[in-house]
Tab-separated table of C-alpha atoms in Angstrom:
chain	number	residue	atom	x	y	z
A	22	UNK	CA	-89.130	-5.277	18.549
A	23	UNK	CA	-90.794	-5.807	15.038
A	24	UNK	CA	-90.311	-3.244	12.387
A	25	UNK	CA	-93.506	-1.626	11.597
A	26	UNK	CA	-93.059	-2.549	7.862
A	27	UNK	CA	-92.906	-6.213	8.970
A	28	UNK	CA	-95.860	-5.536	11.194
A	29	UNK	CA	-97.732	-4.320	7.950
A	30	UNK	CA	-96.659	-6.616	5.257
A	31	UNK	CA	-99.334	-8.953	6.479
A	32	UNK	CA	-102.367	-6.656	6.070
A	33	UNK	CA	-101.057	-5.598	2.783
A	34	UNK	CA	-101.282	-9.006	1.061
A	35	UNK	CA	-104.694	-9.402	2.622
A	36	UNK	CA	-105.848	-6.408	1.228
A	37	UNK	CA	-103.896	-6.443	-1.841
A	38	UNK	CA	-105.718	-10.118	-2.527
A	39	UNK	CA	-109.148	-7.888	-1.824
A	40	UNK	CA	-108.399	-5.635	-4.198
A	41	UNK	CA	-107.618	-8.282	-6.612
A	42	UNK	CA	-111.117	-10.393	-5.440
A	43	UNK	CA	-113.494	-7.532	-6.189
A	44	UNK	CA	-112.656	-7.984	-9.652
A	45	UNK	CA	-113.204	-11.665	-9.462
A	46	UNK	CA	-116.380	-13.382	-9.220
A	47	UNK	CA	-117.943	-12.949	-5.565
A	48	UNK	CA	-120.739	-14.957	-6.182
A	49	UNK	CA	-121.813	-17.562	-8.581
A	50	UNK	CA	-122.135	-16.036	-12.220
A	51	UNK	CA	-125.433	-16.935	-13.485
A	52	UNK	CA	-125.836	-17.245	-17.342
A	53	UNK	CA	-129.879	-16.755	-17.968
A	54	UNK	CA	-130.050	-18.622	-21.262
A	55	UNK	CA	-132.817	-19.527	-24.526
A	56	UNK	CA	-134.108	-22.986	-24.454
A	57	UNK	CA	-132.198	-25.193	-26.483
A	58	UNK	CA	-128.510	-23.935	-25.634
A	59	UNK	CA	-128.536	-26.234	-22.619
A	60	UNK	CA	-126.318	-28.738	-24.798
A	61	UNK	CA	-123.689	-25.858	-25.871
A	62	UNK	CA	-122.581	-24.710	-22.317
A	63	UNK	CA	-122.273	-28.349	-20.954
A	64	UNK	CA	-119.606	-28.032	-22.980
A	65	UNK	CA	-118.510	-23.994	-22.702
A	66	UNK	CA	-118.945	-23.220	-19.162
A	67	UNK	CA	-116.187	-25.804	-18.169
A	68	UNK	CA	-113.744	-24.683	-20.699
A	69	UNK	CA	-114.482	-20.874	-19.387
A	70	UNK	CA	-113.790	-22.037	-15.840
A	71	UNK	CA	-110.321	-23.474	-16.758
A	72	UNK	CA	-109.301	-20.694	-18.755
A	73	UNK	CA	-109.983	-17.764	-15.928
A	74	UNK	CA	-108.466	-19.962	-13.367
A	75	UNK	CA	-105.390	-20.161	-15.726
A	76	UNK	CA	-105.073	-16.061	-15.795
A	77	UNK	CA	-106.590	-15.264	-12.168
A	78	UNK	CA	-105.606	-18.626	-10.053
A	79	UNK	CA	-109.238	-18.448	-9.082
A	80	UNK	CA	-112.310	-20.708	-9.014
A	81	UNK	CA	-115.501	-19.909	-10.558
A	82	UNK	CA	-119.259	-21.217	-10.179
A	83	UNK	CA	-121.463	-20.445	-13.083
A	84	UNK	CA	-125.050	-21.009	-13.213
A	85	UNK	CA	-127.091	-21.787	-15.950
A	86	UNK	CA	-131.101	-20.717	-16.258
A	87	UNK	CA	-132.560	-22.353	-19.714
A	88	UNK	CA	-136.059	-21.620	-20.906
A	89	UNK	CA	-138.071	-19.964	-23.579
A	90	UNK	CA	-135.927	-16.922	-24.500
A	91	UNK	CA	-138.782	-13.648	-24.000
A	92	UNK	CA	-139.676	-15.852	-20.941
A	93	UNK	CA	-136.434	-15.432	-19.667
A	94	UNK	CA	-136.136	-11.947	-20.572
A	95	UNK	CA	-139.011	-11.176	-18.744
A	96	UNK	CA	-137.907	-12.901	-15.803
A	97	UNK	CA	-134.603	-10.861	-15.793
A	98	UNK	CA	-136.759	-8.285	-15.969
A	99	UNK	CA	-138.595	-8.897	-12.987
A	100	UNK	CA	-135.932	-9.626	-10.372
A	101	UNK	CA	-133.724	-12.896	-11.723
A	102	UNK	CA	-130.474	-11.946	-10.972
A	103	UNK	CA	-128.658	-13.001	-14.194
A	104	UNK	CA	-125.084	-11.527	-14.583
A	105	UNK	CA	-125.109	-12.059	-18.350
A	106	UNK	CA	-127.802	-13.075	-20.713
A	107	UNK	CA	-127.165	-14.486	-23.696
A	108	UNK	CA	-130.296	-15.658	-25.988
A	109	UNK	CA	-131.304	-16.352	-29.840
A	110	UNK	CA	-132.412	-12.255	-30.642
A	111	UNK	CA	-131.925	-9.059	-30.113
A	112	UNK	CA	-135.442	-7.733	-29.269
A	113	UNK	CA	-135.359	-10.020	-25.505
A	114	UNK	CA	-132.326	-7.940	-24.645
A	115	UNK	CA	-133.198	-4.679	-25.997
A	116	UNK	CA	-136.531	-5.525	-23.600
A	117	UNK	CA	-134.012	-6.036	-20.687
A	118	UNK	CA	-132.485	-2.383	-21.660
A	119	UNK	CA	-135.805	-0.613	-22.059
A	120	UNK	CA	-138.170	-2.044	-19.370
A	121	UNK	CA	-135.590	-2.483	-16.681
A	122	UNK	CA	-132.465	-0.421	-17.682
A	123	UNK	CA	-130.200	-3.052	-16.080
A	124	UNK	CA	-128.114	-2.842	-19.292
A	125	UNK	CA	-127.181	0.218	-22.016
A	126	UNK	CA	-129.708	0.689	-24.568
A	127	UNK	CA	-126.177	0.184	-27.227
A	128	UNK	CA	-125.012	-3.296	-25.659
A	129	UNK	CA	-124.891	-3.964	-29.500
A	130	UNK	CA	-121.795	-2.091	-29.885
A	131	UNK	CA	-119.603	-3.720	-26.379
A	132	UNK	CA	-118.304	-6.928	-28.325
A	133	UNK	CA	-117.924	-7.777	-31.997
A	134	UNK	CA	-120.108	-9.043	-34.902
A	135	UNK	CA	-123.384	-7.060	-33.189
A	136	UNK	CA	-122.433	-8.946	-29.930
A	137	UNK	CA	-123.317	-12.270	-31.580
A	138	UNK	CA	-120.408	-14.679	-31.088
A	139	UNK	CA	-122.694	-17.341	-33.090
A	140	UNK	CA	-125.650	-17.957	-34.837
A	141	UNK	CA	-128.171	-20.821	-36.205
A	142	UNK	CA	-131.113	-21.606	-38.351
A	143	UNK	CA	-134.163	-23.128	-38.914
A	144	UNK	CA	-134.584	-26.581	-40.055
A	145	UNK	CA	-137.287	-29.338	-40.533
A	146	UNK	CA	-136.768	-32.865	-38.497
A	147	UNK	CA	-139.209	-35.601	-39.407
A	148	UNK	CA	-139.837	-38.937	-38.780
A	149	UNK	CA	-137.623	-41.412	-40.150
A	150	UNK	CA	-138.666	-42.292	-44.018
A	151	UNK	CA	-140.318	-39.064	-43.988
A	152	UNK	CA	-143.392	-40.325	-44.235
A	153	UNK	CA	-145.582	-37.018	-44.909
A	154	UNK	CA	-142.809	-36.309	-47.839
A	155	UNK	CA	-141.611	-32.923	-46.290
A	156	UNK	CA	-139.276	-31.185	-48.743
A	157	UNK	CA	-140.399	-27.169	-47.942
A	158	UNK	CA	-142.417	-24.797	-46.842
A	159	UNK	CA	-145.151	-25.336	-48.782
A	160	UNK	CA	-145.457	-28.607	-47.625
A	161	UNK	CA	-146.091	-27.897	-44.260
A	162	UNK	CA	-149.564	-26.310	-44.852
A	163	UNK	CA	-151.056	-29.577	-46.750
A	164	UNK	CA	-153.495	-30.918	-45.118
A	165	UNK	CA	-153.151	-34.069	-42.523
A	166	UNK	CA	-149.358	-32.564	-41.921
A	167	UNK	CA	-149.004	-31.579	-38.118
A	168	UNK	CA	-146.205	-29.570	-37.384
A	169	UNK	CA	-144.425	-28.673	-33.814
A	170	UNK	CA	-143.327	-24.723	-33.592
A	171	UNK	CA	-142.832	-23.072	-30.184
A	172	UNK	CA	-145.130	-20.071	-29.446
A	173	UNK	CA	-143.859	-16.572	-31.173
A	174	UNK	CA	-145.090	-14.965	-28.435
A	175	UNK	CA	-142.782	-16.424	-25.724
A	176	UNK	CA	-140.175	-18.106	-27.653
A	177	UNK	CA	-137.067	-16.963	-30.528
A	178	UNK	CA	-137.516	-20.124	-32.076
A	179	UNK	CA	-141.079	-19.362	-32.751
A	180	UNK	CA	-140.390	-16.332	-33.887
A	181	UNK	CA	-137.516	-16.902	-36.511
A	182	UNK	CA	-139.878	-20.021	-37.825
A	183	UNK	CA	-143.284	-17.655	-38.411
A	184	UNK	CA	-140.902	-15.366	-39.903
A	185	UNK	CA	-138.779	-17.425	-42.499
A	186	UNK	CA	-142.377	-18.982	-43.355
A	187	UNK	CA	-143.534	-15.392	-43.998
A	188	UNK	CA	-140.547	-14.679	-46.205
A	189	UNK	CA	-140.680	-17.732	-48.063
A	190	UNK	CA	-144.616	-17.259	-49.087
A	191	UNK	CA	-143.712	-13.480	-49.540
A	192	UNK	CA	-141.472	-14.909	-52.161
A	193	UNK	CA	-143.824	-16.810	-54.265
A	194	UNK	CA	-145.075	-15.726	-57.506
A	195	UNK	CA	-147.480	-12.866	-57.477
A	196	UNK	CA	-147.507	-13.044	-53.658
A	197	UNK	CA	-148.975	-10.327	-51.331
A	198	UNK	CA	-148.938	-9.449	-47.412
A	199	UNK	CA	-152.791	-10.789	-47.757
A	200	UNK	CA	-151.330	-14.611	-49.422
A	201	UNK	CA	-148.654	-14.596	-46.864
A	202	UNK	CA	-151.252	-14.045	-44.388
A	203	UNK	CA	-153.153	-16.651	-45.722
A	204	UNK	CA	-150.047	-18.889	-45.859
A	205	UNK	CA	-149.347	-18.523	-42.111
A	206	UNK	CA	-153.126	-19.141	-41.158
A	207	UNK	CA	-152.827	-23.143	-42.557
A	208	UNK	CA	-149.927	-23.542	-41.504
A	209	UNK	CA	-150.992	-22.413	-37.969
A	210	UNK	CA	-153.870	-24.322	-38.206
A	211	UNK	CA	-151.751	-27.300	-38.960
A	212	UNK	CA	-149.882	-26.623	-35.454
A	213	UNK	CA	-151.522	-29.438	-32.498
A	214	UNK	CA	-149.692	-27.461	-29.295
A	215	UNK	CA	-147.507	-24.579	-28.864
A	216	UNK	CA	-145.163	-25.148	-26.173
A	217	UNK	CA	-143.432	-21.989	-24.871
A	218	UNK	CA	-139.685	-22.647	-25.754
A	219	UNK	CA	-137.834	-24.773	-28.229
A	220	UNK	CA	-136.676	-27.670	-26.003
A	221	UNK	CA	-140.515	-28.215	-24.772
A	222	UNK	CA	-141.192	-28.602	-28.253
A	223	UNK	CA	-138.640	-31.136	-29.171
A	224	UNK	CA	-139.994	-32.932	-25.874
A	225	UNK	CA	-143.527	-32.862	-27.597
A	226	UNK	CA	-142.530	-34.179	-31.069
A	227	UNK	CA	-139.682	-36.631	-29.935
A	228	UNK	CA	-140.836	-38.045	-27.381
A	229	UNK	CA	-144.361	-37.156	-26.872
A	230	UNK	CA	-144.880	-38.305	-30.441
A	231	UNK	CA	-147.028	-35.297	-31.738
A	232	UNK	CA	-147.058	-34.038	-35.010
A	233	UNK	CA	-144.964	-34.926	-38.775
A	234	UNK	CA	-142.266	-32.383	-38.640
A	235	UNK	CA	-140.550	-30.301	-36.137
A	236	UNK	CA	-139.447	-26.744	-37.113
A	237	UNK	CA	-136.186	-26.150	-34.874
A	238	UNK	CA	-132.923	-24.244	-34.837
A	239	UNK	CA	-130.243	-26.406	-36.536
A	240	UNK	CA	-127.651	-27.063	-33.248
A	241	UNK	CA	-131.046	-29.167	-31.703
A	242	UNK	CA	-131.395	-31.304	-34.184
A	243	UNK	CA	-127.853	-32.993	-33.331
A	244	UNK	CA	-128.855	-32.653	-29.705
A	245	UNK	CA	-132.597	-34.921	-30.680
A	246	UNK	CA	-130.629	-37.396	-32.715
A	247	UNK	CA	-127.449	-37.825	-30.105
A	248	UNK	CA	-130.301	-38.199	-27.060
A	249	UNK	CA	-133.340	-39.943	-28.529
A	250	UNK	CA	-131.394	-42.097	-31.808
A	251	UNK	CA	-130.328	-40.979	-34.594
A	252	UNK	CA	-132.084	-43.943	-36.483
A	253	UNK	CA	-135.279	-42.596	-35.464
A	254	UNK	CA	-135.278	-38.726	-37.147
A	255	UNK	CA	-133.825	-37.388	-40.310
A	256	UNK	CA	-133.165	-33.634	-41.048
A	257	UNK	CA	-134.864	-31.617	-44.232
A	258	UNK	CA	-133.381	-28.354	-45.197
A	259	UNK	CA	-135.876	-26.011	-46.698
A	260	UNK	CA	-135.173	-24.183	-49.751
A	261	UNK	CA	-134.967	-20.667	-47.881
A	262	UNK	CA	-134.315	-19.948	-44.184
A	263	UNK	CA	-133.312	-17.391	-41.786
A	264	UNK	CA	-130.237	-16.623	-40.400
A	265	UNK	CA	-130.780	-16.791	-36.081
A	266	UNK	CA	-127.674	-14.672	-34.367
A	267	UNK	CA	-127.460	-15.648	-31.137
A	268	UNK	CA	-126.729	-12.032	-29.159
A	269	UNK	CA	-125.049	-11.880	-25.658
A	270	UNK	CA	-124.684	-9.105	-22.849
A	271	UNK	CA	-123.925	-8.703	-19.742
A	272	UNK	CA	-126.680	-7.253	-17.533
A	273	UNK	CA	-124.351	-4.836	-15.983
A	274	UNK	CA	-126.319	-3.558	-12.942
A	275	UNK	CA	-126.290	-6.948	-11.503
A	276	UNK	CA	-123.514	-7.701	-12.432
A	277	UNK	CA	-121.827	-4.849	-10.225
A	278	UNK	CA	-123.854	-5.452	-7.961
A	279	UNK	CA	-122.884	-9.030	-6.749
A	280	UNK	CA	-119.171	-8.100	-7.730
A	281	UNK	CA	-119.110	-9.865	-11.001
A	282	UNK	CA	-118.705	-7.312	-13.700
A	283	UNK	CA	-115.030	-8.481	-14.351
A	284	UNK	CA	-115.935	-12.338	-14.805
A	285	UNK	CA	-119.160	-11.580	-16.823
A	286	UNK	CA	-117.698	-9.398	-19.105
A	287	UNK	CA	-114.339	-12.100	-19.449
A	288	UNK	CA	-117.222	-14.786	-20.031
A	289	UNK	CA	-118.560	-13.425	-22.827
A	290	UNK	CA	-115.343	-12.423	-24.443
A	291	UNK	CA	-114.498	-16.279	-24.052
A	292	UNK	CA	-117.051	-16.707	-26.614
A	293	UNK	CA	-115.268	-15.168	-29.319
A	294	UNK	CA	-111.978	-16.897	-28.720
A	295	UNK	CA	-110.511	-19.430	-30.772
A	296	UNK	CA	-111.487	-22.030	-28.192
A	297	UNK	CA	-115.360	-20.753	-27.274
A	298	UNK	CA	-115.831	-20.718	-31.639
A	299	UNK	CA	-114.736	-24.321	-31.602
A	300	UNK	CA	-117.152	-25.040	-28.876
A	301	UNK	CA	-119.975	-23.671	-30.461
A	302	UNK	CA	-118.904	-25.275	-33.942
A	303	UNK	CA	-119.207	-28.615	-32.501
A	304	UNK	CA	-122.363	-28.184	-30.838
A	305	UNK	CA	-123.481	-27.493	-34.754
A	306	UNK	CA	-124.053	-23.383	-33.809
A	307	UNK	CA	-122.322	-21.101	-36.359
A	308	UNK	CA	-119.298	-19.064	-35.258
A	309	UNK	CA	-118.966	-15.637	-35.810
A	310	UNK	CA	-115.326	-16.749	-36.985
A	311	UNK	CA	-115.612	-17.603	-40.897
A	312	UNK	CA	-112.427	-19.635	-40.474
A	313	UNK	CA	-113.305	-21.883	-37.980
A	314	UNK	CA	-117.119	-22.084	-39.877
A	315	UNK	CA	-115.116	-23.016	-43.087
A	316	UNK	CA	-113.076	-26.254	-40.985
A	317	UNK	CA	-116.996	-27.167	-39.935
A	318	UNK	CA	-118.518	-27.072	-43.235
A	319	UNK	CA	-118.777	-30.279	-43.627
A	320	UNK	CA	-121.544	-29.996	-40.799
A	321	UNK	CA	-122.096	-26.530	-41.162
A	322	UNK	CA	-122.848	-26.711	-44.977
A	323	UNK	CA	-124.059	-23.309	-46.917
A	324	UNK	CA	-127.464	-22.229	-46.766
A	325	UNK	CA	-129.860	-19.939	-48.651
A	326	UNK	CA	-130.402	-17.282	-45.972
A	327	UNK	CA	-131.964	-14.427	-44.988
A	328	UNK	CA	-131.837	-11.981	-42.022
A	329	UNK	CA	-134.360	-10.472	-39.970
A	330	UNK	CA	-133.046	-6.880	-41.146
A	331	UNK	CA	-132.934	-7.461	-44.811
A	332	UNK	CA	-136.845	-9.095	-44.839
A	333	UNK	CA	-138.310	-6.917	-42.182
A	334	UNK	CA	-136.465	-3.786	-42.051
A	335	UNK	CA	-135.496	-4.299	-38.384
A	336	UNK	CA	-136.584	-6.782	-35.199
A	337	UNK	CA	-138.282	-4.094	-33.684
A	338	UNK	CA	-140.588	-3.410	-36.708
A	339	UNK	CA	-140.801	-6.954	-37.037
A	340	UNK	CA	-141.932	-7.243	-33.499
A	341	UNK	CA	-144.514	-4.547	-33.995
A	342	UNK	CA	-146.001	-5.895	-37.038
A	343	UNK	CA	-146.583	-9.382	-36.226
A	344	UNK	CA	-146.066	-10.197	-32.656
A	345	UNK	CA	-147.044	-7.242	-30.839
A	346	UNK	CA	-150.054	-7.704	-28.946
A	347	UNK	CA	-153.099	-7.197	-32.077
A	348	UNK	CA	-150.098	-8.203	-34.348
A	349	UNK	CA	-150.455	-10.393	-37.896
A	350	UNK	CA	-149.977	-13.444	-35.418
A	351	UNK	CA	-152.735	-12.522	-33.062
A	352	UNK	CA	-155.114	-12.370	-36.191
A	353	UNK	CA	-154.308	-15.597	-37.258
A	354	UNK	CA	-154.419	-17.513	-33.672
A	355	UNK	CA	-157.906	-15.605	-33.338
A	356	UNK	CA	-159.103	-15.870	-37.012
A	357	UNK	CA	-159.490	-12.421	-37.401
């Protein structure tokens, strides 16, 4: 007759492998993204993949949701099941903390550098020969220049570009909240279409054809000239921008939930290892790691920056100020 220990050895490797599964992924980990980072986890996601089935022997699906990054929040918000969320600012997932509580109100504080593995900026593309002679801000509120910008209200791209052009005019010679003001309202007026998120607004000005100059965050403009020709667009870097850190959580409630808080919180991790920073230095983001930045600077040169915090005091009063509903930027869409 069989020993009872080799009766049981059976049902404890099966549950032994359980044990070790419900800290694997049970379902498909879905990554609810900004716009324009389709390009960068094309590349990421299968290198993530690899890695965890070289420590856990496991497979792993992820999922990928792309669109304008407050739409997306929003969208978390209201029932998309994301596992991790990782967009172009802060105030989306702070929104996903506050509204829906699906995440700690300090997510800040779970991974280094703020939780921002990597960050961009805003830059001009035109028209090959720049043919509207686009050097700076200043010349986008000239008239007969039509410019491209994704709506504020829906998308980070939109915000960081109102708010670097709000900086900049703030920075002129005897300039005042009111000539700022005024600054934004021609350059507004000099914008044809706000789409809702930075890729629709590449799709208008590349390959719709609309407007003179594209305002975009710097790892799309590789992305427009790799896709649509590089002998067709040319890149103009303004004499001030904003620094754009590109924050990441995981939405821990679902997360749990579907039994993926292990492999959501290892994803984002991924993204400040030597291999993710590569990644995201050849997809033309900026690492969080200032030695793998200084091997890219040949691509990644310096810029004259500024950041959110140091201009505005903080996103949130930012937020408040101009893109709250009555904000600055409701005053100048309505002429008010």
């Amino acid at each position: 007759m069989r020993s009872l220990k080799t009766l049981l050895k059976p049902l404890l490797i099966v549950t032994a492998g359980l044990s070790l599964g419900q800290a694997l992924a049970a379902e498909p980990l879905l990554n609810v993204s900004y716009d324009v980072a389709r390009g960068v986890y094309k590349d990421f996601n299968p290198a993530f993949a690899a890695d965890w089935k070289a420590k856990t022997g496991q497979e792993i699906k992820i999922e990928q949701s792309h669109g304008g990054s407050s739409k997306q929040a929003r969208a978390v918000i209201d029932g998309l099941q994301a596992d991790v969320v990782t967009m172009n600012n802060p105030l989306d997932i702070d929104a996903i903390a506050e509204r829906a509580g699906l995440l700690p109100r300090d997510w800040r504080k779970k991974l280094a550098s703020d939780s921002a593995p990597s960050w961009s900026a805003i830059l001009f593309v035109v028209r090959r020969g720049n043919p509207k002679g686009i050097k700076d801000w200043n010349d986008l509120v000239k008239p007969g220049v039509k410019l491209v910008i994704p709506n504020p209200k829906t998308s980070g791209n939109g915000r960081y570009s109102y708010l670097a052009a709000w900086e900049y005019a703030q920075r002129q010679p005897g300039a005042s909240e009111a000539s700022a003001k005024d600054f934004l309202t021609r350059l507004f007026a000099n914008v044809p279409v706000l789409d809702t998120g930075g890729r629709g607004a590449t799709t208008t000005f590349a390959q719709r054809g609309i407007g003179d100059v594209l305002l975009t965050f710097e790892n799309e403009v590789r992305l427009i000239k790799d896709e649509l020709g590089p002998d067709k667009f040319e890149v103009v870097v303004p004499s001030l921008t904003v620094r754009a850190d590109n924050p990441v959580a995981v939405v821990e409630k679902n997360a749990a939930r579907k039994g993926n808080a292990a492999a959501a919180r290892a994803y984002l991790e991924f993204h400040y290892s030597d291999v993710g920073q590569e990644i995201f230095a050849r997809n033309d983001l900026r690492p969080s790691n200032e030695a793998i930045l200084k091997k890219y600077a040949a691509n990644l040169p310096p810029l004259n920056l500024f950041t959110v915090e140091q201009a505005f005091g903080s996103w949130s009063n930012a937020q408040k100020v101009h893109f709250a509903d009555g904000g600055v930027f409701d005053q100048i869409i309505t002429g008010k």
